[in-house]
């Protein structure tokens, strides 16, 4: 029986299809639905240079992290509105990481669920 479902809500493309399908599945099975959305931090800002340039790179990296968090939160706000209207059990988990790290985190989380919905 399916009791726990994970949905990965995309932040870089429309997420409506995956949101609609996952909510329908959760409602049909009476399952709890956890939503993850990963805002990606650019890998080009991940390297810090020594000296005065290091402070500038650190500032750019912080801005990238903020934008990544905003993208993840925006995607989850859409999911949350739909899940609330469907009266299902759900939770939201924003993630901000570099693409490879996000893939690892999502893969590790997916192992804990009965079903994962990914676009």
CSV table of N, CA and C in Angstrom, one decimal:
chain,number,residue,atom,x,y,z
A,1,UNK,N,0.8,-1.2,0.0
A,1,UNK,CA,0.0,0.0,0.0
A,1,UNK,C,0.9,1.2,0.0
A,2,UNK,N,0.5,2.3,-0.7
A,2,UNK,CA,1.2,3.5,-0.8
A,2,UNK,C,0.7,4.5,0.3
A,3,UNK,N,1.6,4.8,1.2
A,3,UNK,CA,1.3,5.7,2.3
A,3,UNK,C,2.0,7.0,2.3
A,4,UNK,N,3.2,7.0,1.7
A,4,UNK,CA,4.1,8.2,1.6
A,4,UNK,C,4.6,8.4,0.2
A,5,UNK,N,4.3,9.6,-0.3
A,5,UNK,CA,4.7,9.9,-1.6
A,5,UNK,C,5.6,11.2,-1.6
A,6,UNK,N,6.7,11.2,-2.4
A,6,UNK,CA,7.6,12.3,-2.6
A,6,UNK,C,7.3,12.9,-4.0
A,7,UNK,N,7.2,14.2,-4.1
A,7,UNK,CA,7.1,14.8,-5.4
A,7,UNK,C,8.2,15.8,-5.4
A,8,UNK,N,9.0,15.8,-6.5
A,8,UNK,CA,10.0,16.8,-6.8
A,8,UNK,C,9.4,17.9,-7.7
A,9,UNK,N,9.2,19.1,-7.1
A,9,UNK,CA,8.6,20.2,-7.9
A,9,UNK,C,9.7,20.9,-8.6
A,10,UNK,N,9.7,21.0,-9.9
A,10,UNK,CA,10.7,21.7,-10.6
A,10,UNK,C,10.7,23.2,-10.4
A,11,UNK,N,11.9,23.8,-10.4
A,11,UNK,CA,12.0,25.2,-10.2
A,11,UNK,C,12.4,25.9,-11.5
A,12,UNK,N,12.9,25.2,-12.5
A,12,UNK,CA,13.4,25.8,-13.7
A,12,UNK,C,12.5,25.6,-14.9
A,13,UNK,N,11.3,25.0,-14.7
A,13,UNK,CA,10.3,24.8,-15.7
A,13,UNK,C,9.0,24.7,-15.0
A,14,UNK,N,7.9,24.7,-15.8
A,14,UNK,CA,6.6,24.6,-15.2
A,14,UNK,C,6.4,23.4,-14.4
A,15,UNK,N,5.9,23.5,-13.2
A,15,UNK,CA,5.7,22.4,-12.3
A,15,UNK,C,4.3,21.9,-12.2
A,16,UNK,N,3.3,22.6,-12.8
A,16,UNK,CA,1.9,22.2,-12.7
A,16,UNK,C,1.6,20.7,-13.0
A,17,UNK,N,2.2,20.1,-14.1
A,17,UNK,CA,1.9,18.7,-14.3
A,17,UNK,C,2.2,17.8,-13.2
A,18,UNK,N,3.4,18.0,-12.6
A,18,UNK,CA,3.9,17.1,-11.6
A,18,UNK,C,3.1,17.4,-10.3
A,19,UNK,N,2.7,18.6,-10.1
A,19,UNK,CA,1.9,18.9,-8.9
A,19,UNK,C,0.5,18.3,-9.0
A,20,UNK,N,-0.1,18.4,-10.1
A,20,UNK,CA,-1.5,17.9,-10.3
A,20,UNK,C,-1.5,16.4,-10.2
A,21,UNK,N,-0.5,15.7,-10.8
A,21,UNK,CA,-0.4,14.2,-10.7
A,21,UNK,C,-0.2,13.7,-9.3
A,22,UNK,N,0.8,14.4,-8.6
A,22,UNK,CA,1.1,13.9,-7.3
A,22,UNK,C,0.0,14.1,-6.3
A,23,UNK,N,-0.7,15.2,-6.4
A,23,UNK,CA,-1.9,15.5,-5.5
A,23,UNK,C,-3.0,14.5,-5.8
A,24,UNK,N,-3.2,14.2,-7.1
A,24,UNK,CA,-4.2,13.2,-7.4
A,24,UNK,C,-3.9,11.8,-6.9
A,25,UNK,N,-2.6,11.5,-7.0
A,25,UNK,CA,-2.2,10.2,-6.4
A,25,UNK,C,-2.4,10.1,-4.9
A,26,UNK,N,-1.9,11.2,-4.2
A,26,UNK,CA,-2.1,11.2,-2.8
A,26,UNK,C,-3.5,11.2,-2.4
A,27,UNK,N,-4.4,11.8,-3.1
A,27,UNK,CA,-5.8,11.8,-2.7
A,27,UNK,C,-6.4,10.4,-3.0
A,28,UNK,N,-6.0,9.8,-4.1
A,28,UNK,CA,-6.5,8.5,-4.4
A,28,UNK,C,-6.1,7.4,-3.4
A,29,UNK,N,-4.9,7.5,-2.9
A,29,UNK,CA,-4.4,6.5,-2.0
A,29,UNK,C,-4.5,6.9,-0.5
A,30,UNK,N,-5.0,8.1,-0.3
A,30,UNK,CA,-5.1,8.6,1.1
A,30,UNK,C,-3.7,8.7,1.7
A,31,UNK,N,-2.7,9.1,0.9
A,31,UNK,CA,-1.3,9.1,1.3
A,31,UNK,C,-0.9,10.5,1.7
A,32,UNK,N,0.2,10.5,2.5
A,32,UNK,CA,0.9,11.8,2.8
A,32,UNK,C,1.8,12.1,1.7
A,33,UNK,N,1.8,13.4,1.3
A,33,UNK,CA,2.6,13.9,0.2
A,33,UNK,C,3.7,14.9,0.7
A,34,UNK,N,4.9,14.6,0.5
A,34,UNK,CA,6.0,15.5,0.8
A,34,UNK,C,6.5,16.1,-0.6
A,35,UNK,N,6.7,17.4,-0.6
A,35,UNK,CA,7.1,18.1,-1.8
A,35,UNK,C,8.5,18.7,-1.5
A,36,UNK,N,9.4,18.4,-2.5
A,36,UNK,CA,10.8,19.0,-2.4
A,36,UNK,C,10.9,19.8,-3.7
A,37,UNK,N,11.6,21.0,-3.5
A,37,UNK,CA,11.9,21.8,-4.7
A,37,UNK,C,13.3,22.3,-4.5
A,38,UNK,N,14.1,22.1,-5.5
A,38,UNK,CA,15.5,22.5,-5.4
A,38,UNK,C,15.8,23.8,-6.2
A,39,UNK,N,16.2,24.8,-5.5
A,39,UNK,CA,16.7,26.0,-6.2
A,39,UNK,C,18.2,25.8,-6.4
A,40,UNK,N,18.6,25.9,-7.6
A,40,UNK,CA,20.0,25.6,-8.0
A,40,UNK,C,20.9,26.8,-7.8
A,41,UNK,N,22.1,26.6,-7.1
A,41,UNK,CA,23.1,27.6,-7.0
A,41,UNK,C,24.1,27.3,-8.1
A,42,UNK,N,24.4,28.4,-8.8
A,42,UNK,CA,25.3,28.3,-10.0
A,42,UNK,C,26.7,27.8,-9.5
A,43,UNK,N,27.3,26.8,-10.2
A,43,UNK,CA,28.6,26.3,-9.9
A,43,UNK,C,29.7,27.3,-10.2
A,44,UNK,N,29.4,28.2,-11.0
A,44,UNK,CA,30.5,29.2,-11.4
A,44,UNK,C,30.8,30.2,-10.3
A,45,UNK,N,29.9,30.3,-9.3
A,45,UNK,CA,30.2,31.1,-8.1
A,45,UNK,C,30.6,30.4,-6.9
A,46,UNK,N,30.9,29.1,-7.1
A,46,UNK,CA,31.3,28.3,-5.9
A,46,UNK,C,32.8,28.4,-5.5
A,47,UNK,N,33.6,29.0,-6.3
A,47,UNK,CA,35.0,29.1,-6.0
A,47,UNK,C,35.4,30.4,-5.4
A,48,UNK,N,36.0,30.4,-4.3
A,48,UNK,CA,36.4,31.7,-3.6
A,48,UNK,C,37.9,31.9,-3.9
A,49,UNK,N,38.2,33.1,-4.2
A,49,UNK,CA,39.6,33.5,-4.5
A,49,UNK,C,40.1,34.2,-3.3
A,50,UNK,N,41.4,34.1,-3.1
A,50,UNK,CA,42.1,34.8,-2.0
A,50,UNK,C,42.1,36.4,-2.2
A,51,UNK,N,42.2,37.1,-1.2
A,51,UNK,CA,42.3,38.6,-1.3
A,51,UNK,C,41.0,39.3,-1.5
A,52,UNK,N,41.1,40.5,-2.0
A,52,UNK,CA,39.9,41.3,-2.1
A,52,UNK,C,38.9,40.7,-3.1
A,53,UNK,N,39.3,40.0,-4.1
A,53,UNK,CA,38.3,39.3,-5.0
A,53,UNK,C,37.5,38.3,-4.2
A,54,UNK,N,38.0,37.7,-3.2
A,54,UNK,CA,37.3,36.7,-2.4
A,54,UNK,C,36.0,37.3,-1.8
A,55,UNK,N,36.1,38.5,-1.3
A,55,UNK,CA,34.9,39.1,-0.7
A,55,UNK,C,33.8,39.4,-1.8
A,56,UNK,N,34.2,39.8,-3.0
A,56,UNK,CA,33.3,40.0,-4.0
A,56,UNK,C,32.6,38.7,-4.5
A,57,UNK,N,33.4,37.6,-4.6
A,57,UNK,CA,32.9,36.3,-5.0
A,57,UNK,C,31.9,35.8,-3.9
A,58,UNK,N,32.3,36.0,-2.6
A,58,UNK,CA,31.4,35.6,-1.5
A,58,UNK,C,30.1,36.3,-1.6
A,59,UNK,N,30.1,37.6,-1.9
A,59,UNK,CA,28.8,38.3,-2.0
A,59,UNK,C,28.0,37.8,-3.1
A,60,UNK,N,28.6,37.5,-4.3
A,60,UNK,CA,27.8,37.0,-5.4
A,60,UNK,C,27.3,35.6,-5.0
A,61,UNK,N,28.1,34.8,-4.3
A,61,UNK,CA,27.6,33.5,-3.9
A,61,UNK,C,26.4,33.6,-3.0
A,62,UNK,N,26.4,34.5,-2.1
A,62,UNK,CA,25.3,34.7,-1.2
A,62,UNK,C,24.0,35.1,-1.9
A,63,UNK,N,24.2,36.0,-2.9
A,63,UNK,CA,23.1,36.4,-3.8
A,63,UNK,C,22.5,35.2,-4.5
A,64,UNK,N,23.4,34.3,-5.0
A,64,UNK,CA,23.0,33.1,-5.7
A,64,UNK,C,22.2,32.2,-4.8
A,65,UNK,N,22.6,32.1,-3.6
A,65,UNK,CA,21.9,31.3,-2.6
A,65,UNK,C,20.5,31.8,-2.3
A,66,UNK,N,20.4,33.2,-2.2
A,66,UNK,CA,19.1,33.8,-1.9
A,66,UNK,C,18.2,33.5,-3.1
A,67,UNK,N,18.7,33.7,-4.3
A,67,UNK,CA,17.8,33.5,-5.5
A,67,UNK,C,17.4,32.0,-5.6
A,68,UNK,N,18.3,31.1,-5.2
A,68,UNK,CA,17.9,29.7,-5.3
A,68,UNK,C,16.9,29.4,-4.2
A,69,UNK,N,17.0,29.9,-3.1
A,69,UNK,CA,15.9,29.8,-2.0
A,69,UNK,C,14.6,30.3,-2.5
A,70,UNK,N,14.6,31.5,-3.1
A,70,UNK,CA,13.4,32.1,-3.6
A,70,UNK,C,12.7,31.3,-4.7
A,71,UNK,N,13.5,30.7,-5.6
A,71,UNK,CA,13.0,29.8,-6.6
A,71,UNK,C,12.3,28.6,-6.0
A,72,UNK,N,13.0,28.0,-5.0
A,72,UNK,CA,12.4,26.8,-4.4
A,72,UNK,C,11.1,27.2,-3.6
A,73,UNK,N,11.2,28.3,-2.9
A,73,UNK,CA,10.0,28.7,-2.2
A,73,UNK,C,8.8,29.0,-3.1
A,74,UNK,N,9.1,29.7,-4.2
A,74,UNK,CA,8.0,30.0,-5.1
A,74,UNK,C,7.4,28.8,-5.7
A,75,UNK,N,8.2,27.8,-6.1
A,75,UNK,CA,7.6,26.5,-6.6
A,75,UNK,C,6.7,25.8,-5.5
A,76,UNK,N,7.2,25.9,-4.3
A,76,UNK,CA,6.5,25.2,-3.2
A,76,UNK,C,5.2,25.9,-2.8
A,77,UNK,N,5.2,27.3,-3.0
A,77,UNK,CA,3.9,28.0,-2.7
A,77,UNK,C,2.8,27.6,-3.7
A,78,UNK,N,3.1,27.3,-4.9
A,78,UNK,CA,2.1,26.9,-5.9
A,78,UNK,C,1.6,25.5,-5.5
A,79,UNK,N,2.6,24.6,-5.1
A,79,UNK,CA,2.2,23.3,-4.6
A,79,UNK,C,1.3,23.4,-3.4
A,80,UNK,N,1.7,24.2,-2.5
A,80,UNK,CA,1.0,24.2,-1.2
A,80,UNK,C,-0.4,24.7,-1.4
A,81,UNK,N,-0.6,25.7,-2.2
A,81,UNK,CA,-2.0,26.2,-2.5
A,81,UNK,C,-2.9,25.1,-3.0
A,82,UNK,N,-2.3,24.3,-4.0
A,82,UNK,CA,-3.1,23.2,-4.6
A,82,UNK,C,-3.3,22.1,-3.5
A,83,UNK,N,-2.3,21.7,-2.8
A,83,UNK,CA,-2.5,20.7,-1.8
A,83,UNK,C,-3.5,21.0,-0.7
A,84,UNK,N,-3.4,22.3,-0.3
A,84,UNK,CA,-4.4,22.8,0.7
A,84,UNK,C,-5.8,22.7,0.2
A,85,UNK,N,-6.0,23.1,-1.0
A,85,UNK,CA,-7.3,23.0,-1.7
A,85,UNK,C,-7.8,21.6,-1.8
A,86,UNK,N,-6.9,20.6,-1.9
A,86,UNK,CA,-7.2,19.2,-2.1
A,86,UNK,C,-7.5,18.5,-0.8
A,87,UNK,N,-7.2,19.2,0.3
A,87,UNK,CA,-7.4,18.7,1.7
A,87,UNK,C,-6.6,17.3,1.9
A,88,UNK,N,-5.4,17.3,1.5
A,88,UNK,CA,-4.5,16.2,1.7
A,88,UNK,C,-3.5,16.5,2.8
A,89,UNK,N,-2.9,15.5,3.3
A,89,UNK,CA,-1.7,15.6,4.2
A,89,UNK,C,-0.5,15.9,3.4
A,90,UNK,N,0.2,17.0,3.7
A,90,UNK,CA,1.4,17.3,3.0
A,90,UNK,C,2.4,18.1,3.8
A,91,UNK,N,3.7,18.2,3.3
A,91,UNK,CA,4.7,19.0,3.9
A,91,UNK,C,5.6,19.5,2.7
A,92,UNK,N,6.2,20.6,2.9
A,92,UNK,CA,7.1,21.2,1.9
A,92,UNK,C,8.5,21.3,2.4
A,93,UNK,N,9.4,21.0,1.5
A,93,UNK,CA,10.9,21.0,1.9
A,93,UNK,C,11.7,21.7,0.8
A,94,UNK,N,12.0,23.0,1.0
A,94,UNK,CA,12.8,23.7,0.0
A,94,UNK,C,14.3,23.3,0.2
A,95,UNK,N,15.0,23.3,-0.9
A,95,UNK,CA,16.4,22.9,-0.9
A,95,UNK,C,17.1,23.8,-1.8
A,96,UNK,N,18.3,24.3,-1.3
A,96,UNK,CA,19.1,25.2,-2.1
A,96,UNK,C,20.5,24.5,-2.2
A,97,UNK,N,20.9,24.2,-3.4
A,97,UNK,CA,22.1,23.4,-3.6
A,97,UNK,C,22.6,23.5,-5.0
A,98,UNK,N,23.9,23.1,-5.2
A,98,UNK,CA,24.4,23.0,-6.6
A,98,UNK,C,23.7,21.8,-7.2
A,99,UNK,N,23.6,21.8,-8.5
A,99,UNK,CA,22.8,20.7,-9.2
A,99,UNK,C,23.2,19.3,-8.7
A,100,UNK,N,24.5,19.0,-8.7
A,100,UNK,CA,24.9,17.6,-8.3
A,100,UNK,C,24.5,17.3,-6.9
A,101,UNK,N,24.7,18.3,-6.0
A,101,UNK,CA,24.3,18.0,-4.6
A,101,UNK,C,22.8,17.9,-4.4
A,102,UNK,N,22.0,18.7,-5.2
A,102,UNK,CA,20.6,18.5,-5.1
A,102,UNK,C,20.1,17.2,-5.6
A,103,UNK,N,20.7,16.7,-6.7
A,103,UNK,CA,20.4,15.4,-7.2
A,103,UNK,C,20.7,14.3,-6.1
A,104,UNK,N,21.8,14.4,-5.5
A,104,UNK,CA,22.2,13.4,-4.4
A,104,UNK,C,21.2,13.5,-3.3
A,105,UNK,N,20.8,14.7,-2.8
A,105,UNK,CA,19.9,14.8,-1.7
A,105,UNK,C,18.5,14.3,-2.1
A,106,UNK,N,18.0,14.6,-3.3
A,106,UNK,CA,16.7,14.1,-3.7
A,106,UNK,C,16.7,12.6,-3.9
A,107,UNK,N,17.8,12.0,-4.4
A,107,UNK,CA,17.9,10.6,-4.6
A,107,UNK,C,17.9,9.9,-3.2
A,108,UNK,N,18.6,10.4,-2.3
A,108,UNK,CA,18.7,9.9,-0.9
A,108,UNK,C,17.3,9.9,-0.3
A,109,UNK,N,16.6,11.0,-0.4
A,109,UNK,CA,15.2,11.2,0.1
A,109,UNK,C,14.3,10.2,-0.5
A,110,UNK,N,14.4,10.1,-1.8
A,110,UNK,CA,13.4,9.2,-2.6
A,110,UNK,C,13.4,7.8,-2.0
A,111,UNK,N,14.5,7.3,-1.5
A,111,UNK,CA,14.6,6.0,-1.0
A,111,UNK,C,13.7,5.7,0.2
A,112,UNK,N,13.2,6.8,0.8
A,112,UNK,CA,12.4,6.7,2.1
A,112,UNK,C,10.9,6.7,1.8
A,113,UNK,N,10.5,6.8,0.6
A,113,UNK,CA,9.1,6.9,0.2
A,113,UNK,C,8.6,5.6,-0.6
A,114,UNK,N,7.3,5.4,-0.5
A,114,UNK,CA,6.7,4.3,-1.2
A,114,UNK,C,6.7,4.6,-2.7
A,115,UNK,N,6.6,5.9,-3.1
A,115,UNK,CA,6.5,6.3,-4.5
A,115,UNK,C,7.1,7.7,-4.6
A,116,UNK,N,7.8,8.0,-5.7
A,116,UNK,CA,8.4,9.3,-6.0
A,116,UNK,C,7.9,9.7,-7.3
A,117,UNK,N,7.5,11.0,-7.4
A,117,UNK,CA,7.0,11.6,-8.7
A,117,UNK,C,7.9,12.7,-9.1
A,118,UNK,N,8.5,12.5,-10.2
A,118,UNK,CA,9.6,13.4,-10.7
A,118,UNK,C,9.3,13.7,-12.2
A,119,UNK,N,9.5,14.9,-12.6
A,119,UNK,CA,9.3,15.4,-14.0
A,119,UNK,C,10.6,15.3,-14.7
